[in-house]
Short mmCIF file of C-alpha atoms in Angstrom, two decimals:
data_model
loop_
_atom_site.label_atom_id
_atom_site.label_comp_id
_atom_site.label_asym_id
_atom_site.label_seq_id
_atom_site.Cartn_x
_atom_site.Cartn_y
_atom_site.Cartn_z
CA MET A 1 13.06 -7.98 -5.51
CA VAL A 2 9.98 -9.08 -5.51
CA PHE A 3 9.52 -9.36 -1.68
CA ARG A 4 11.27 -6.21 -0.52
CA TYR A 5 7.25 -5.17 0.61
CA ILE A 6 6.94 -7.56 2.90
CA ASN A 7 11.02 -7.41 4.42
CA HIS A 8 10.01 -4.48 4.88
CA ILE A 9 6.46 -4.15 6.48
CA GLN A 10 7.79 -8.11 8.82
CA GLU A 11 10.11 -5.37 10.47
CA LEU A 12 7.82 -2.61 11.65
CA LEU A 13 5.42 -5.71 12.58
CA LYS A 14 8.65 -6.61 13.82
CA ALA A 15 8.68 -2.39 16.18
CA VAL A 16 4.97 -2.50 16.96
CA LYS A 17 5.66 -5.71 18.70
CA ILE A 18 8.75 -4.28 20.79
CA ASN A 19 8.51 -1.54 20.92
CA GLN A 20 4.07 -0.91 21.30
CA ALA A 21 2.89 -3.50 24.22
CA ASP A 22 2.47 -1.67 26.90
CA THR A 23 -0.25 0.88 24.77
CA MET A 24 -1.68 -2.43 22.98
CA THR A 25 -2.62 -3.67 26.82
CA GLN A 26 -3.90 -0.59 27.54
CA ALA A 27 -6.01 -0.39 24.64
CA VAL A 28 -7.23 -3.83 25.36
CA GLU A 29 -8.07 -3.29 28.87
CA HIS A 30 -9.81 0.41 27.49
CA LEU A 31 -12.20 -1.87 25.27
CA ALA A 32 -13.03 -4.80 27.18
CA HIS A 33 -14.72 -2.58 29.82
CA THR A 34 -16.70 -1.16 27.11
CA ILE A 35 -17.85 -3.91 25.57
CA SER A 36 -18.30 -5.57 29.48
CA ASN A 37 -20.91 -2.98 30.36
CA ASN A 38 -21.89 -3.10 26.49
CA GLY A 39 -21.47 0.22 25.18
CA VAL A 40 -20.02 0.34 20.80
CA ILE A 41 -16.50 0.92 19.98
CA HIS A 42 -16.89 3.86 17.71
CA VAL A 43 -13.88 3.51 13.99
CA PHE A 44 -13.69 6.01 12.02
CA GLY A 45 -11.30 7.40 8.97
CA ALA A 46 -11.14 9.47 6.15
CA GLY A 47 -10.30 8.45 3.52
CA HIS A 48 -8.37 4.92 2.50
CA SER A 49 -8.33 5.26 6.47
CA HIS A 50 -11.42 4.68 6.49
CA VAL A 51 -11.34 1.21 4.97
CA LEU A 52 -10.14 0.29 8.90
CA SER A 53 -13.55 1.12 10.19
CA GLU A 54 -14.89 -1.09 7.55
CA GLU A 55 -12.58 -3.84 7.97
CA VAL A 56 -13.78 -4.52 11.78
CA PHE A 57 -17.67 -4.13 11.78
CA TYR A 58 -20.08 -6.58 10.64
CA ARG A 59 -17.38 -9.45 10.61
CA ALA A 60 -16.36 -13.35 10.52
CA GLY A 61 -14.95 -13.39 13.45
CA GLY A 62 -15.34 -9.70 14.30
CA LEU A 63 -16.91 -8.04 17.36
CA VAL A 64 -20.84 -7.53 17.44
CA PRO A 65 -20.57 -4.02 18.89
CA VAL A 66 -18.31 -1.82 16.74
CA ASN A 67 -19.92 0.80 14.21
CA PRO A 68 -18.63 2.56 11.14
CA LEU A 69 -19.13 6.63 11.30
CA LEU A 70 -19.20 6.04 7.20
CA GLU A 71 -19.27 9.82 6.01
CA GLU A 72 -19.58 8.99 2.19
CA SER A 73 -18.65 12.57 1.45
CA LEU A 74 -15.34 11.46 3.08
CA MET A 75 -14.82 8.35 1.59
CA LEU A 76 -12.99 8.03 -2.35
CA HIS A 77 -16.74 7.05 -4.32
CA GLN A 78 -18.12 10.30 -4.45
CA GLY A 79 -15.01 12.55 -5.67
CA ALA A 80 -11.39 10.82 -4.62
CA ARG A 81 -9.77 14.55 -4.68
CA GLN A 82 -13.09 16.68 -3.17
CA SER A 83 -13.16 14.26 -0.16
CA SER A 84 -9.33 14.91 0.54
CA LEU A 85 -10.85 18.69 0.00
CA ASN A 86 -13.83 18.01 2.55
CA GLU A 87 -10.68 16.54 5.05
CA ARG A 88 -8.96 19.78 5.94
CA LYS A 89 -12.22 21.03 6.63
CA GLU A 90 -13.03 22.70 10.09
CA ASN A 91 -16.69 21.79 12.15
CA TYR A 92 -17.23 19.76 8.12
CA ILE A 93 -17.66 16.32 10.74
CA LEU A 94 -20.27 18.22 13.49
CA GLU A 95 -23.29 17.43 11.54
CA PHE A 96 -23.02 13.52 10.86
CA LEU A 97 -21.14 13.19 14.20
CA GLU A 98 -24.32 15.39 15.77
CA GLN A 99 -26.67 11.71 14.47
CA VAL A 100 -24.62 8.84 15.83
CA SER A 101 -26.24 7.46 18.98
CA PHE A 102 -23.03 8.35 22.11
CA GLN A 103 -22.63 7.29 25.22
CA SER A 104 -19.95 7.71 27.88
CA GLU A 105 -19.33 4.19 28.30
CA ASP A 106 -18.72 4.01 24.87
CA SER A 107 -14.81 4.39 23.05
CA LEU A 108 -13.89 5.48 20.00
CA ILE A 109 -11.31 4.28 17.23
CA VAL A 110 -9.60 7.60 14.94
CA ILE A 111 -7.90 6.13 12.21
CA SER A 112 -4.99 9.58 11.07
CA THR A 113 -1.74 8.85 9.20
CA SER A 114 -1.23 12.33 8.35
CA GLY A 115 -2.91 12.63 11.44
CA ARG A 116 -2.73 16.49 10.43
CA ASN A 117 -6.78 17.10 9.34
CA PRO A 118 -9.51 18.92 11.37
CA VAL A 119 -12.19 15.96 11.04
CA PRO A 120 -10.50 13.23 13.03
CA ILE A 121 -9.40 15.33 14.85
CA ASP A 122 -12.66 17.40 15.33
CA VAL A 123 -13.97 13.07 15.47
CA ALA A 124 -11.93 12.72 18.69
CA ARG A 125 -12.36 15.69 20.23
CA TYR A 126 -16.34 15.36 20.11
CA GLY A 127 -15.75 12.02 21.49
CA LYS A 128 -14.19 13.74 24.11
CA ALA A 129 -16.70 16.00 25.08
CA LYS A 130 -18.92 13.05 24.97
CA GLY A 131 -16.19 11.43 27.96
CA MET A 132 -16.31 8.28 26.16
CA PHE A 133 -12.94 6.73 25.60
CA VAL A 134 -10.86 7.70 22.33
CA MET A 135 -7.32 6.03 21.17
CA GLY A 136 -6.00 7.20 17.39
CA ILE A 137 -3.76 5.14 15.48
CA THR A 138 -1.75 7.73 13.67
CA SER A 139 2.38 7.84 12.72
CA ILE A 140 3.97 9.65 14.95
CA GLU A 141 6.63 11.06 12.70
CA TYR A 142 4.33 11.90 9.62
CA SER A 143 2.29 14.71 11.78
CA LYS A 144 5.03 15.65 13.85
CA SER A 145 7.03 16.06 10.09
CA GLN A 146 4.01 18.55 9.33
CA PRO A 147 2.28 21.11 10.63
CA SER A 148 -1.26 20.99 11.59
CA ARG A 149 -4.35 22.62 10.01
CA HIS A 150 -6.07 22.09 12.83
CA GLU A 151 -7.03 25.93 14.12
CA SER A 152 -5.98 24.15 17.50
CA GLY A 153 -2.32 23.92 16.21
CA ASP A 154 -3.37 20.38 17.98
CA ARG A 155 -2.61 17.10 15.13
CA LEU A 156 -4.11 14.20 16.00
CA PHE A 157 -1.80 11.59 19.02
CA ASP A 158 -2.59 15.69 20.58
CA SER A 159 -6.39 14.44 20.39
CA VAL A 160 -6.22 11.72 22.47
CA ASP A 161 -6.47 9.24 25.28
CA LEU A 162 -4.11 6.71 23.62
CA VAL A 163 -1.91 6.34 21.18
CA LEU A 164 -1.58 2.97 18.50
CA ASP A 165 1.68 4.53 16.15
CA ASN A 166 1.24 2.78 12.32
CA LEU A 167 4.63 3.82 12.30
CA SER A 168 4.48 4.52 8.67
CA LYS A 169 6.70 7.31 7.06
CA LYS A 170 6.47 10.49 5.72
CA GLY A 171 3.65 10.30 2.63
CA ASP A 172 2.63 7.03 3.68
CA ALA A 173 5.20 5.55 1.19
CA LEU A 174 8.09 2.59 2.06
CA LEU A 175 10.02 2.31 -0.29
CA THR A 176 12.65 3.68 -3.60
CA HIS A 177 14.03 3.21 -5.70
CA PRO A 178 17.19 4.65 -8.02
CA ARG A 179 15.26 4.93 -10.93
CA VAL A 180 12.01 5.90 -9.33
CA PRO A 181 11.34 10.21 -8.64
CA GLU A 182 8.63 9.60 -5.60
CA PRO A 183 8.40 6.98 -2.43
CA TYR A 184 6.56 4.74 -2.89
CA ALA A 185 4.18 1.37 -1.75
CA ALA A 186 1.56 2.86 1.66
CA SER A 187 2.03 0.88 4.87
CA SER A 188 -0.49 2.11 6.33
CA THR A 189 -2.96 0.13 5.60
CA VAL A 190 -1.20 -2.98 6.79
CA ILE A 191 -0.15 -1.68 10.08
CA GLY A 192 -3.39 -0.61 10.30
CA ALA A 193 -5.28 -3.48 9.80
CA VAL A 194 -2.63 -5.96 11.70
CA LEU A 195 -2.90 -2.83 14.92
CA ILE A 196 -7.19 -3.30 14.92
CA GLN A 197 -7.19 -6.78 14.62
CA SER A 198 -4.47 -7.83 17.04
CA LEU A 199 -7.07 -5.05 19.79
CA PHE A 200 -10.56 -7.03 18.91
CA ALA A 201 -8.52 -10.67 19.43
CA GLY A 202 -7.06 -8.70 22.19
CA ILE A 203 -10.69 -7.59 23.62
CA ILE A 204 -12.29 -11.60 23.08
CA GLU A 205 -9.27 -12.43 24.83
CA LYS A 206 -10.07 -10.63 27.89
CA LEU A 207 -13.21 -11.10 28.15
CA ALA A 208 -12.82 -15.19 28.23
CA ASP A 209 -10.45 -14.75 30.34
CA LYS A 210 -12.87 -12.20 33.01
CA GLY A 211 -15.39 -15.67 32.54
CA GLU A 212 -17.58 -13.45 29.96
CA THR A 213 -19.70 -14.42 26.74
CA PRO A 214 -18.07 -12.14 23.89
CA PRO A 215 -19.89 -10.96 21.70
CA VAL A 216 -18.46 -12.09 18.33
CA PHE A 217 -19.65 -13.17 14.06
CA LEU A 218 -19.60 -16.41 13.39
CA SER A 219 -19.72 -16.71 9.70
CA GLY A 220 -22.95 -16.87 7.22
CA ASN A 221 -21.35 -19.08 4.91
CA VAL A 222 -21.36 -21.54 8.04
CA ASP A 223 -23.92 -23.37 8.46
CA GLY A 224 -26.00 -22.69 11.87
CA ALA A 225 -24.66 -19.10 12.18
CA ASP A 226 -27.66 -16.79 10.90
CA GLU A 227 -29.42 -17.59 14.40
CA HIS A 228 -26.15 -17.27 16.36
CA ASN A 229 -25.84 -13.97 14.19
CA ARG A 230 -29.03 -12.56 13.92
CA ARG A 231 -29.54 -12.88 17.92
CA LEU A 232 -26.26 -10.74 18.25
CA ILE A 233 -27.48 -7.59 16.15
CA GLU A 234 -30.87 -7.79 17.69
CA LYS A 235 -29.21 -6.92 20.79
CA TYR A 236 -27.10 -4.10 19.49
CA LYS A 237 -29.12 -2.96 16.41
CA GLN A 238 -30.90 0.21 17.13
CA ARG A 239 -27.25 1.81 19.12
CA ILE A 240 -25.84 0.40 15.34
CA PRO A 241 -28.44 1.88 12.50
CA LEU A 242 -25.94 -0.46 9.37
CA LEU A 243 -26.63 -3.57 11.33
CA LYS A 244 -29.95 -3.72 10.26
#
């Protein structure tokens, strides 16, 4: 009983491997091209989705040129309910985005499981207008079950160049019980973390196979890491303010 959640997650991961291998390969190609050309991978999510942008930022064993787009009013610590309301506002994010150093050789990953709210859609559209490769991590099933809240009628999967499906069910709750009226146990963060870490591992291996040296952080708790990390931070700190 206690492992029902793990069993269901394993089934979702198996489905990801079977059905999205080609999409993952395409994503790795695009994102590796970004790193090869001295670009930056920007990552955005609102609400709980922002967790995945932090998951791959300044991370031991992770890529250095990753810029998390952290707008605090769209996170949870300044007010959870208000952050959800903010995510539903058209053009709410544009002033924040105008302060970000975007370049056409960069890539942008936008994460939203429901894919229906204006803010992540606006982020994706803004990125495409800047000439970047834009990919989304979302749930196709969930998105198609709900109408868009964006004035265009589009959802996130309509607004990006490439989609990775986290396979979350409508409402992002994986389990049910006959004595519990609501479904429970969200899956999007676990599957999303596996997807994005798999992508970044693929990028590192792709760069290495091409004879390039991937810019990878060492753990700060390993002797000798500080100097290694300092050199990499020096290269990217002007593009990624949170590295300073």
